[in-house]
Each structure stands twice: as structure tokens, then as C-alpha cells.
Amino acid sequence: MANKIIFPENFLWGAATASYQIEGAWNKHGKGESIWDRFSHTPGKILNNDTGDVADDHYRLWKKDIGLMKKIGLQAYRFSISWPRILPAGRGRVNQKGLDFYSKLVDGLLEAGIKPFVTLYHWDLPQALEDEGGWTVRSTAEAFADYADVVMRTLGDRVKNWITHNEPAVVAWLGYETGVHAPGMTDPVKAVAASHHLLLSHGWAVPVIRRNSPGAEVGIALNCNWTVAASNSAMDLDAHRRSDGKWVRWFADPVFGRGYPADVVEDFKRLGTLPDGTNFIQPGDLDIIATPMDFIGVNYYNRGIIRVNAPGNEPQNIFPSPQTPEHWTEMGWENHPDGLVGVLARYYFGYQPPKLYITENGASYSTPPDENGNVPDVHRVNYLRTHVAAAYRAIQAGVPLAGYFVWSLFDNFEWSFGYSQRFGIVWVDYASQKRILKDSAKWYKTVIKRNGFQTV
Ligand code: FCB
């Protein structure tokens, strides 16, 4: 029997992007250099030495892009602001042209009836601040609060949905510990300091947003895989505890007022990444980090199966094979929709945020246009359909989920993978900058229109 899934009234359907991944115009109209400009211009850091210099050329094509959003019927659009476009040196002089760009974008969205969801930090730190230590120093957190103030004074009247940070765990651990992301540092001690300053800057920004934008909703977007231990061995169970502690609880616990998880503090001490005498956590910081928010944004992609090969080693993910395209995206990430139910339930029942949004969910498949100019991305449709159904199950279980954002609206610059991974529901031909709605965008359009779908 056909089964209809209908979402609650006012459920918000959107799609997400990030400034460095789509804008291009890396040095236009007074924009300063970001750490991703520096990193991608350094040979060997990005697959094929790709850069975001042009990306989707959205800085130039934004009007047309709003037209595409309208065509899909998006109700909300999550994008991020490039800090060095607004403050080329990270603090001080404001680049009015940068502010004007976002101001026009916001007006265009509102005219199209699309709600702007703005992320203040999706990874493109001004290089000038990195030169002073980046997130490893407290002054960057102070600069972030000032940057938030500058943005809010211009956009606070019209934008009512704000996200301070996107995935601070990825920034701290990939940017400062493994060095796979900009700024490419490999210093595990400084990475822990970076994690603290990211969280502190979030706490400082929340009241700045509220002050400048009456009635605004503020939250943070946290990444959370659904992880399980690879076996019941004490070693694998402990690896799972450590990995979950470092990636999830280290960030979620303090923003919800629980302070840093004691077991992870012990892990970091044992590993020497939180040496005795560390003093970057100052009295009162944890209260600032715990400033109440209106929502939590959940970025969910896949399951992780966690093991360790020797006690004390870094936990690892297992990747079983063969990896069929129905079950594994081209990132090598497992398609595991039940994990989304688990993650949403975990955040809601475990931390009790007032509400939740899925701020990112999507899949990398490179399906190209066919001879008729269609993009039959069946695996992405399957991924999205099963995950939207999972989101619905979470609502049925009592989770106050208020919206869903597909990652991503466009194929774009996928960080260290360059342009090799395509997450878009809109195909982008990088040579011509032509866009094509993939079958997934057409499918999503009907979901939005019906506020749900038929399961069989
Ligand atoms: C998330 C990022 C986003 C995109 C997706 C695939 O971690 O927030 O920018 O790269 O992964």
C-alpha cells in the first residue's frame, strides 16, 4: 500500500553552500586573502592543484543562481559569508563592496521568497589572522566577535537565521592537527587550543547577533557521523569512545553547558595534547561557550565503524568492500539513513536543544549529463529519499526537527578533493559555468511542493 510522508506545516526545505566553495572572485573588489586561498595556491595541497579562484563564479552569477533556487522551489538557502571579503585584514578596515554583495544577495533572496540562513564561518579565515596564529590564539576569537558585529549591523535587520560556526571539529582537527585542510598545520597541542577558541568565539558571537537582530534565531552547525565500534573487544569499544569524544562530545557538551567531557580531557592529557600548565581555558570561558542557543544544526552524511589496531593508537574507520554505489558514495562514505535518526535523537534527547535543523545532508556522485542534457543521478535521489524518510522518522519519534538543507545546491570545490567530488543537485560545467538541474533537483522540487512524498 502506498504510504504518504507529509512533514509538519512550516517545515523548511532548503539547500546549502559555502562561500569559498562557490563564490570565486578570490581577489576581486577588495577581498583579502583567506587561508583557503593560500592553501589551495600551495602546490600539492589539493587534488589536481584545484583552487577556489573561480569555483562556481557565484559572485558574478548570483542573480541567475537565485533564479535556479526559485525554479527548484527552495524555501530557504544556507550560505556563508567570506570574512576576508568583509574585513580584508581580519579586523579594522571594512570593505564596503563585500558587504554590498551579501546585502544584495539577501535582498534578492527575500524578493524571491527564500529565507536566508547565514553561516558566519565556513572555514575561510583571513590569512592576516592566520599569520598571527589563527584559531590557536585567543585574539582570533575576539576578532570573530567584532566581525560578527560588522556583518550584523548590515544584515541583522533582514536575516533572522544565523549559524555562528560550521563544524568546528573539522576546523580544529583537520586544519590544525592532521593538516589536510587549511591552514595545514600539524600540531596536535595547538589544535586543542584552536578547538577552544572556536567554541569561545561562538559564545561571544551569540549575544552580538541577538543585539543586532531582534527576533533572530542563532545556532551552531555540528558534524556528527553515526558511529559504532567494529567489535565488542575492549580495545574497539574504547577506540569508539575516544573517537566519539573527540569529534562529537568535545564540542556538543560545552555548548550545552556540560563543560569539556572529563574522559576526553584525560585522553588529551595522556596523549600530551593538553599538557599540564595549559592556560588557554580561562575562568568564565565555559559559561560564555554555554550561552543558550535557539537551535542546533546537524550535518550528517554517513556511518563510521570504528576500530583500533593497537591500544593507544588513533581510532580508525573500517571501509568494507565491495562498495556498491547504492550503499557507498564516491567519497567512500556509507549510505546509512538510520544513522540520521540516531544522530537527531541523540542530540535532542541527549542535549535538549529547543529545535534542530539538518543543516547538511547529501551525497557525492559524479553522474554526468546524458545526450539529452539530463543528469540522471539515481543514486543521489535514492540517498536523499532515504534520508528525508529518516528525518521524518525522527520527527515521529518526537524530535522537533524544523528543516532540512541538502548539501549541496551546486557541484562545487570540495576542499582537499578539489572539483573531483560532486555533491550538487545542480550540475555545474566548470568550463562554461552552465548549470543543469539534475534529476535530484527535480525530485526535490516535488518533495518541497508536496511537503513530503509517496514512499512506494
Ligand atoms: C561538510 C562541509 C561542507 C562539505 C561537505 C561535503 O563537512 O561542511 O562544506 O564539504 O562536508
mmCIF file of N, CA, C and O in Angstrom, residues 331-417:
data_model
loop_
_atom_site.group_PDB
_atom_site.id
_atom_site.type_symbol
_atom_site.label_atom_id
_atom_site.label_comp_id
_atom_site.label_asym_id
_atom_site.label_seq_id
_atom_site.Cartn_x
_atom_site.Cartn_y
_atom_site.Cartn_z
ATOM 1 N N MET A 331 32.684 9.534 -2.171
ATOM 2 C CA MET A 331 33.622 9.930 -1.125
ATOM 3 C C MET A 331 34.100 8.696 -0.345
ATOM 4 O O MET A 331 34.960 8.807 0.523
ATOM 5 N N GLY A 332 33.473 7.529 -0.626
ATOM 6 C CA GLY A 332 33.758 6.350 0.190
ATOM 7 C C GLY A 332 32.998 6.430 1.506
ATOM 8 O O GLY A 332 33.380 5.819 2.497
ATOM 9 N N TRP A 333 31.908 7.186 1.495
ATOM 10 C CA TRP A 333 31.072 7.320 2.693
ATOM 11 C C TRP A 333 29.863 6.412 2.545
ATOM 12 O O TRP A 333 29.227 6.375 1.487
ATOM 13 N N GLU A 334 29.545 5.718 3.618
ATOM 14 C CA GLU A 334 28.447 4.755 3.565
ATOM 15 C C GLU A 334 27.091 5.447 3.631
ATOM 16 O O GLU A 334 26.870 6.338 4.450
ATOM 17 N N ASN A 335 26.204 5.002 2.758
ATOM 18 C CA ASN A 335 24.827 5.496 2.757
ATOM 19 C C ASN A 335 24.077 4.752 3.857
ATOM 20 O O ASN A 335 23.704 3.592 3.688
ATOM 21 N N HIS A 336 23.841 5.432 4.984
ATOM 22 C CA HIS A 336 23.256 4.747 6.139
ATOM 23 C C HIS A 336 22.196 5.647 6.787
ATOM 24 O O HIS A 336 22.439 6.293 7.818
ATOM 25 N N PRO A 337 21.003 5.694 6.171
ATOM 26 C CA PRO A 337 19.977 6.642 6.637
ATOM 27 C C PRO A 337 19.574 6.469 8.099
ATOM 28 O O PRO A 337 19.277 7.457 8.766
ATOM 29 N N ASP A 338 19.562 5.227 8.597
ATOM 30 C CA ASP A 338 19.164 5.041 10.005
ATOM 31 C C ASP A 338 20.051 5.849 10.948
ATOM 32 O O ASP A 338 19.620 6.249 12.024
ATOM 33 N N GLY A 339 21.284 6.052 10.534
ATOM 34 C CA GLY A 339 22.201 6.833 11.374
ATOM 35 C C GLY A 339 21.700 8.248 11.595
ATOM 36 O O GLY A 339 21.945 8.849 12.646
ATOM 37 N N LEU A 340 20.982 8.776 10.622
ATOM 38 C CA LEU A 340 20.448 10.134 10.767
ATOM 39 C C LEU A 340 19.403 10.174 11.885
ATOM 40 O O LEU A 340 19.375 11.113 12.685
ATOM 41 N N VAL A 341 18.575 9.138 11.948
ATOM 42 C CA VAL A 341 17.584 9.075 13.035
ATOM 43 C C VAL A 341 18.333 9.044 14.368
ATOM 44 O O VAL A 341 18.008 9.778 15.309
ATOM 45 N N GLY A 342 19.370 8.215 14.409
ATOM 46 C CA GLY A 342 20.146 8.070 15.643
ATOM 47 C C GLY A 342 20.795 9.378 16.070
ATOM 48 O O GLY A 342 20.751 9.757 17.246
ATOM 49 N N VAL A 343 21.379 10.076 15.123
ATOM 50 C CA VAL A 343 22.091 11.317 15.444
ATOM 51 C C VAL A 343 21.112 12.393 15.919
ATOM 52 O O VAL A 343 21.354 13.094 16.909
ATOM 53 N N LEU A 344 19.986 12.506 15.217
ATOM 54 C CA LEU A 344 18.987 13.518 15.619
ATOM 55 C C LEU A 344 18.449 13.207 17.012
ATOM 56 O O LEU A 344 18.309 14.100 17.855
ATOM 57 N N ALA A 345 18.168 11.932 17.245
ATOM 58 C CA ALA A 345 17.641 11.538 18.560
ATOM 59 C C ALA A 345 18.693 11.787 19.635
ATOM 60 O O ALA A 345 18.385 12.267 20.733
ATOM 61 N N ARG A 346 19.915 11.503 19.312
ATOM 62 C CA ARG A 346 20.988 11.706 20.283
ATOM 63 C C ARG A 346 21.086 13.179 20.692
ATOM 64 O O ARG A 346 21.181 13.505 21.871
ATOM 65 N N TYR A 347 21.089 14.068 19.705
ATOM 66 C CA TYR A 347 21.197 15.492 20.040
ATOM 67 C C TYR A 347 19.964 15.974 20.802
ATOM 68 O O TYR A 347 20.072 16.744 21.738
ATOM 69 N N TYR A 348 18.800 15.539 20.365
ATOM 70 C CA TYR A 348 17.601 16.063 21.027
ATOM 71 C C TYR A 348 17.427 15.467 22.429
ATOM 72 O O TYR A 348 17.341 16.201 23.410
ATOM 73 N N PHE A 349 17.394 14.147 22.502
ATOM 74 C CA PHE A 349 17.122 13.547 23.809
ATOM 75 C C PHE A 349 18.314 13.690 24.744
ATOM 76 O O PHE A 349 18.160 13.741 25.955
ATOM 77 N N GLY A 350 19.507 13.782 24.159
ATOM 78 C CA GLY A 350 20.704 13.891 24.998
ATOM 79 C C GLY A 350 20.993 15.303 25.469
ATOM 80 O O GLY A 350 21.524 15.501 26.566
ATOM 81 N N TYR A 351 20.685 16.294 24.644
ATOM 82 C CA TYR A 351 21.079 17.673 24.995
ATOM 83 C C TYR A 351 19.904 18.637 25.095
ATOM 84 O O TYR A 351 20.086 19.766 25.552
ATOM 85 N N GLN A 352 18.750 18.240 24.599
ATOM 86 C CA GLN A 352 17.535 19.055 24.692
ATOM 87 C C GLN A 352 17.654 20.460 24.075
ATOM 88 O O GLN A 352 17.295 21.452 24.723
ATOM 89 N N PRO A 353 18.141 20.595 22.866
ATOM 90 C CA PRO A 353 18.069 21.907 22.214
ATOM 91 C C PRO A 353 16.595 22.228 21.923
ATOM 92 O O PRO A 353 15.801 21.303 21.734
ATOM 93 N N PRO A 354 16.229 23.523 21.875
ATOM 94 C CA PRO A 354 14.815 23.851 21.609
ATOM 95 C C PRO A 354 14.343 23.300 20.265
ATOM 96 O O PRO A 354 13.218 22.865 20.128
ATOM 97 N N LYS A 355 15.210 23.350 19.259
ATOM 98 C CA LYS A 355 14.854 22.707 17.987
ATOM 99 C C LYS A 355 16.106 22.382 17.186
ATOM 100 O O LYS A 355 17.210 22.802 17.556
ATOM 101 N N LEU A 356 15.915 21.642 16.102
ATOM 102 C CA LEU A 356 17.041 21.194 15.286
ATOM 103 C C LEU A 356 16.760 21.458 13.813
ATOM 104 O O LEU A 356 15.607 21.456 13.378
ATOM 105 N N TYR A 357 17.811 21.682 13.080
ATOM 106 C CA TYR A 357 17.745 21.671 11.619
ATOM 107 C C TYR A 357 18.794 20.674 11.137
ATOM 108 O O TYR A 357 19.874 20.582 11.740
ATOM 109 N N ILE A 358 18.494 19.990 10.055
ATOM 110 C CA ILE A 358 19.553 19.267 9.355
ATOM 111 C C ILE A 358 20.170 20.318 8.443
ATOM 112 O O ILE A 358 19.542 20.733 7.461
ATOM 113 N N THR A 359 21.353 20.795 8.789
ATOM 114 C CA THR A 359 21.949 21.903 8.040
ATOM 115 C C THR A 359 22.770 21.407 6.852
ATOM 116 O O THR A 359 23.134 22.203 5.989
ATOM 117 N N GLU A 360 23.084 20.104 6.841
ATOM 118 C CA GLU A 360 23.733 19.493 5.672
ATOM 119 C C GLU A 360 23.406 18.010 5.638
ATOM 120 O O GLU A 360 23.480 17.336 6.664
ATOM 121 N N ASN A 361 23.114 17.524 4.424
ATOM 122 C CA ASN A 361 22.976 16.095 4.180
ATOM 123 C C ASN A 361 22.975 15.920 2.667
ATOM 124 O O ASN A 361 22.277 16.643 1.969
ATOM 125 N N GLY A 362 23.789 15.011 2.197
ATOM 126 C CA GLY A 362 23.843 14.838 0.746
ATOM 127 C C GLY A 362 24.904 13.833 0.356
ATOM 128 O O GLY A 362 25.534 13.212 1.212
ATOM 129 N N ALA A 363 25.104 13.690 -0.956
ATOM 130 C CA ALA A 363 25.944 12.611 -1.441
ATOM 131 C C ALA A 363 26.740 13.020 -2.665
ATOM 132 O O ALA A 363 26.268 13.777 -3.504
ATOM 133 N N SER A 364 27.960 12.479 -2.752
ATOM 134 C CA SER A 364 28.811 12.740 -3.905
ATOM 135 C C SER A 364 28.669 11.617 -4.927
ATOM 136 O O SER A 364 29.012 10.457 -4.647
ATOM 137 N N TYR A 365 28.109 11.964 -6.070
ATOM 138 C CA TYR A 365 28.054 11.055 -7.228
ATOM 139 C C TYR A 365 28.347 11.896 -8.456
ATOM 140 O O TYR A 365 27.788 12.985 -8.603
ATOM 141 N N SER A 366 29.174 11.380 -9.353
ATOM 142 C CA SER A 366 29.638 12.231 -10.457
ATOM 143 C C SER A 366 28.824 12.095 -11.742
ATOM 144 O O SER A 366 29.224 12.621 -12.785
ATOM 145 N N THR A 367 27.672 11.391 -11.678
ATOM 146 C CA THR A 367 26.818 11.199 -12.859
ATOM 147 C C THR A 367 26.791 12.429 -13.779
ATOM 148 O O THR A 367 26.322 13.487 -13.370
ATOM 149 N N PRO A 368 27.272 12.284 -15.011
ATOM 150 C CA PRO A 368 27.313 13.455 -15.916
ATOM 151 C C PRO A 368 26.017 13.616 -16.712
ATOM 152 O O PRO A 368 25.176 12.712 -16.726
ATOM 153 N N PRO A 369 25.876 14.741 -17.403
ATOM 154 C CA PRO A 369 24.709 14.928 -18.268
ATOM 155 C C PRO A 369 24.687 13.872 -19.374
ATOM 156 O O PRO A 369 25.742 13.473 -19.868
ATOM 157 N N ASP A 370 23.498 13.396 -19.736
ATOM 158 C CA ASP A 370 23.392 12.437 -20.850
ATOM 159 C C ASP A 370 23.230 13.201 -22.170
ATOM 160 O O ASP A 370 23.277 14.436 -22.179
ATOM 161 N N GLU A 371 22.981 12.453 -23.259
ATOM 162 C CA GLU A 371 22.957 13.113 -24.571
ATOM 163 C C GLU A 371 21.764 14.069 -24.709
ATOM 164 O O GLU A 371 21.769 14.954 -25.546
ATOM 165 N N ASN A 372 20.769 13.897 -23.838
ATOM 166 C CA ASN A 372 19.629 14.830 -23.894
ATOM 167 C C ASN A 372 19.805 16.009 -22.943
ATOM 168 O O ASN A 372 18.893 16.822 -22.771
ATOM 169 N N GLY A 373 20.947 16.044 -22.284
ATOM 170 C CA GLY A 373 21.176 17.162 -21.366
ATOM 171 C C GLY A 373 20.534 16.975 -20.000
ATOM 172 O O GLY A 373 20.445 17.915 -19.211
ATOM 173 N N ASN A 374 20.092 15.735 -19.711
ATOM 174 C CA ASN A 374 19.578 15.462 -18.352
ATOM 175 C C ASN A 374 20.681 14.855 -17.507
ATOM 176 O O ASN A 374 21.609 14.256 -18.044
ATOM 177 N N VAL A 375 20.556 14.970 -16.215
ATOM 178 C CA VAL A 375 21.537 14.332 -15.328
ATOM 179 C C VAL A 375 20.790 13.312 -14.466
ATOM 180 O O VAL A 375 20.187 13.652 -13.447
ATOM 181 N N PRO A 376 20.801 12.025 -14.899
ATOM 182 C CA PRO A 376 20.014 11.005 -14.201
ATOM 183 C C PRO A 376 20.745 10.471 -12.965
ATOM 184 O O PRO A 376 21.200 9.327 -12.929
ATOM 185 N N ASP A 377 20.836 11.286 -11.926
ATOM 186 C CA ASP A 377 21.619 10.914 -10.732
ATOM 187 C C ASP A 377 20.774 10.075 -9.775
ATOM 188 O O ASP A 377 20.472 10.496 -8.646
ATOM 189 N N VAL A 378 20.448 8.878 -10.232
ATOM 190 C CA VAL A 378 19.550 7.995 -9.463
ATOM 191 C C VAL A 378 20.081 7.688 -8.062
ATOM 192 O O VAL A 378 19.315 7.577 -7.109
ATOM 193 N N HIS A 379 21.394 7.548 -7.941
ATOM 194 C CA HIS A 379 21.923 7.195 -6.615
ATOM 195 C C HIS A 379 21.753 8.347 -5.636
ATOM 196 O O HIS A 379 21.522 8.134 -4.444
ATOM 197 N N ARG A 380 21.877 9.571 -6.137
ATOM 198 C CA ARG A 380 21.655 10.715 -5.236
ATOM 199 C C ARG A 380 20.180 10.797 -4.836
ATOM 200 O O ARG A 380 19.867 11.039 -3.675
ATOM 201 N N VAL A 381 19.292 10.557 -5.801
ATOM 202 C CA VAL A 381 17.854 10.581 -5.465
ATOM 203 C C VAL A 381 17.575 9.541 -4.390
ATOM 204 O O VAL A 381 16.886 9.813 -3.399
ATOM 205 N N ASN A 382 18.163 8.371 -4.565
ATOM 206 C CA ASN A 382 17.968 7.309 -3.581
ATOM 207 C C ASN A 382 18.506 7.726 -2.209
ATOM 208 O O ASN A 382 17.856 7.550 -1.177
ATOM 209 N N TYR A 383 19.687 8.315 -2.211
ATOM 210 C CA TYR A 383 20.294 8.768 -0.947
ATOM 211 C C TYR A 383 19.387 9.803 -0.265
ATOM 212 O O TYR A 383 19.075 9.695 0.923
ATOM 213 N N LEU A 384 18.954 10.790 -1.049
ATOM 214 C CA LEU A 384 18.154 11.871 -0.451
ATOM 215 C C LEU A 384 16.802 11.345 0.021
ATOM 216 O O LEU A 384 16.349 11.691 1.117
ATOM 217 N N ARG A 385 16.183 10.491 -0.794
ATOM 218 C CA ARG A 385 14.861 9.982 -0.413
ATOM 219 C C ARG A 385 14.928 9.190 0.893
ATOM 220 O O ARG A 385 14.114 9.379 1.789
ATOM 221 N N THR A 386 15.945 8.351 1.008
ATOM 222 C CA THR A 386 16.030 7.532 2.215
ATOM 223 C C THR A 386 16.391 8.386 3.440
ATOM 224 O O THR A 386 15.959 8.092 4.552
ATOM 225 N N HIS A 387 17.148 9.442 3.227
ATOM 226 C CA HIS A 387 17.498 10.294 4.370
ATOM 227 C C HIS A 387 16.348 11.224 4.768
ATOM 228 O O HIS A 387 16.153 11.483 5.953
ATOM 229 N N VAL A 388 15.605 11.695 3.784
ATOM 230 C CA VAL A 388 14.441 12.518 4.139
ATOM 231 C C VAL A 388 13.433 11.638 4.898
ATOM 232 O O VAL A 388 12.826 12.075 5.883
ATOM 233 N N ALA A 389 13.290 10.395 4.469
ATOM 234 C CA ALA A 389 12.393 9.475 5.188
ATOM 235 C C ALA A 389 12.896 9.253 6.616
ATOM 236 O O ALA A 389 12.104 9.172 7.568
ATOM 237 N N ALA A 390 14.212 9.189 6.770
ATOM 238 C CA ALA A 390 14.791 9.019 8.113
ATOM 239 C C ALA A 390 14.509 10.256 8.974
ATOM 240 O O ALA A 390 14.184 10.140 10.165
ATOM 241 N N ALA A 391 14.603 11.426 8.357
ATOM 242 C CA ALA A 391 14.308 12.663 9.092
ATOM 243 C C ALA A 391 12.872 12.629 9.599
ATOM 244 O O ALA A 391 12.568 13.033 10.729
ATOM 245 N N TYR A 392 11.997 12.099 8.756
ATOM 246 C CA TYR A 392 10.583 12.002 9.140
ATOM 247 C C TYR A 392 10.408 11.050 10.333
ATOM 248 O O TYR A 392 9.647 11.323 11.260
ATOM 249 N N ARG A 393 11.129 9.944 10.295
ATOM 250 C CA ARG A 393 11.038 9.000 11.426
ATOM 251 C C ARG A 393 11.504 9.663 12.717
ATOM 252 O O ARG A 393 10.956 9.420 13.785
ATOM 253 N N ALA A 394 12.501 10.526 12.620
ATOM 254 C CA ALA A 394 12.976 11.214 13.826
ATOM 255 C C ALA A 394 11.878 12.139 14.360
ATOM 256 O O ALA A 394 11.664 12.226 15.578
ATOM 257 N N ILE A 395 11.170 12.793 13.451
ATOM 258 C CA ILE A 395 10.072 13.679 13.894
ATOM 259 C C ILE A 395 9.003 12.840 14.594
ATOM 260 O O ILE A 395 8.502 13.207 15.654
ATOM 261 N N GLN A 396 8.697 11.680 13.992
ATOM 262 C CA GLN A 396 7.693 10.810 14.614
ATOM 263 C C GLN A 396 8.120 10.355 16.000
ATOM 264 O O GLN A 396 7.298 10.125 16.872
ATOM 265 N N ALA A 397 9.422 10.256 16.190
ATOM 266 C CA ALA A 397 9.937 9.820 17.493
ATOM 267 C C ALA A 397 9.979 10.977 18.497
ATOM 268 O O ALA A 397 10.389 10.805 19.633
ATOM 269 N N GLY A 398 9.580 12.175 18.056
ATOM 270 C CA GLY A 398 9.479 13.289 18.991
ATOM 271 C C GLY A 398 10.545 14.351 18.847
ATOM 272 O O GLY A 398 10.617 15.280 19.661
ATOM 273 N N VAL A 399 11.394 14.254 17.838
ATOM 274 C CA VAL A 399 12.461 15.250 17.660
ATOM 275 C C VAL A 399 11.872 16.505 16.983
ATOM 276 O O VAL A 399 11.257 16.381 15.919
ATOM 277 N N PRO A 400 12.041 17.694 17.590
ATOM 278 C CA PRO A 400 11.493 18.912 16.963
ATOM 279 C C PRO A 400 12.374 19.403 15.824
ATOM 280 O O PRO A 400 13.064 20.425 15.915
ATOM 281 N N LEU A 401 12.335 18.663 14.734
ATOM 282 C CA LEU A 401 13.153 18.998 13.562
ATOM 283 C C LEU A 401 12.397 20.025 12.728
ATOM 284 O O LEU A 401 11.246 19.809 12.363
ATOM 285 N N ALA A 402 13.057 21.154 12.443
ATOM 286 C CA ALA A 402 12.344 22.273 11.816
ATOM 287 C C ALA A 402 12.676 22.450 10.341
ATOM 288 O O ALA A 402 12.018 23.231 9.655
ATOM 289 N N GLY A 403 13.705 21.755 9.848
ATOM 290 C CA GLY A 403 14.025 21.941 8.436
ATOM 291 C C GLY A 403 15.140 21.029 7.972
ATOM 292 O O GLY A 403 15.816 20.378 8.789
ATOM 293 N N TYR A 404 15.305 20.995 6.657
ATOM 294 C CA TYR A 404 16.279 20.098 6.025
ATOM 295 C C TYR A 404 16.984 20.848 4.905
ATOM 296 O O TYR A 404 16.326 21.449 4.041
ATOM 297 N N PHE A 405 18.306 20.847 4.926
ATOM 298 C CA PHE A 405 19.095 21.501 3.877
ATOM 299 C C PHE A 405 19.934 20.461 3.149
ATOM 300 O O PHE A 405 20.750 19.775 3.780
ATOM 301 N N VAL A 406 19.734 20.353 1.852
ATOM 302 C CA VAL A 406 20.562 19.438 1.056
ATOM 303 C C VAL A 406 21.951 20.041 0.910
ATOM 304 O O VAL A 406 22.088 21.242 0.622
ATOM 305 N N TRP A 407 22.986 19.249 1.116
ATOM 306 C CA TRP A 407 24.324 19.617 0.676
ATOM 307 C C TRP A 407 24.567 18.876 -0.623
ATOM 308 O O TRP A 407 24.617 17.673 -0.608
ATOM 309 N N SER A 408 24.686 19.567 -1.738
ATOM 310 C CA SER A 408 24.731 20.999 -1.827
ATOM 311 C C SER A 408 23.822 21.451 -2.962
ATOM 312 O O SER A 408 23.403 20.645 -3.792
ATOM 313 N N LEU A 409 23.539 22.736 -3.002
ATOM 314 C CA LEU A 409 22.773 23.242 -4.136
ATOM 315 C C LEU A 409 23.545 22.982 -5.431
ATOM 316 O O LEU A 409 22.992 22.500 -6.411
ATOM 317 N N PHE A 410 24.847 23.287 -5.416
ATOM 318 C CA PHE A 410 25.679 23.160 -6.626
ATOM 319 C C PHE A 410 26.826 22.184 -6.450
ATOM 320 O O PHE A 410 27.368 22.065 -5.352
ATOM 321 N N ASP A 411 27.254 21.572 -7.526
ATOM 322 C CA ASP A 411 28.587 20.967 -7.538
ATOM 323 C C ASP A 411 29.557 22.094 -7.215
ATOM 324 O O ASP A 411 29.374 23.232 -7.686
ATOM 325 N N ASN A 412 30.585 21.804 -6.443
ATOM 326 C CA ASN A 412 31.480 22.904 -6.061
ATOM 327 C C ASN A 412 32.845 22.388 -5.617
ATOM 328 O O ASN A 412 33.133 21.192 -5.720
ATOM 329 N N PHE A 413 33.658 23.298 -5.129
ATOM 330 C CA PHE A 413 35.026 22.986 -4.699
ATOM 331 C C PHE A 413 34.960 22.206 -3.385
ATOM 332 O O PHE A 413 34.612 22.766 -2.343
ATOM 333 N N GLU A 414 35.265 20.910 -3.462
ATOM 334 C CA GLU A 414 35.133 20.062 -2.278
ATOM 335 C C GLU A 414 36.481 19.971 -1.530
ATOM 336 O O GLU A 414 37.125 18.943 -1.462
ATOM 337 N N TRP A 415 36.917 21.108 -1.015
ATOM 338 C CA TRP A 415 38.083 21.195 -0.143
ATOM 339 C C TRP A 415 39.292 20.431 -0.713
ATOM 340 O O TRP A 415 39.638 20.642 -1.870
ATOM 341 N N SER A 416 39.890 19.524 0.055
ATOM 342 C CA SER A 416 41.118 18.882 -0.418
ATOM 343 C C SER A 416 40.887 17.996 -1.647
ATOM 344 O O SER A 416 41.821 17.610 -2.335
ATOM 345 N N PHE A 417 39.616 17.689 -1.937
ATOM 346 C CA PHE A 417 39.298 16.870 -3.114
ATOM 347 C C PHE A 417 39.099 17.723 -4.369
ATOM 348 O O PHE A 417 38.795 17.197 -5.444
#
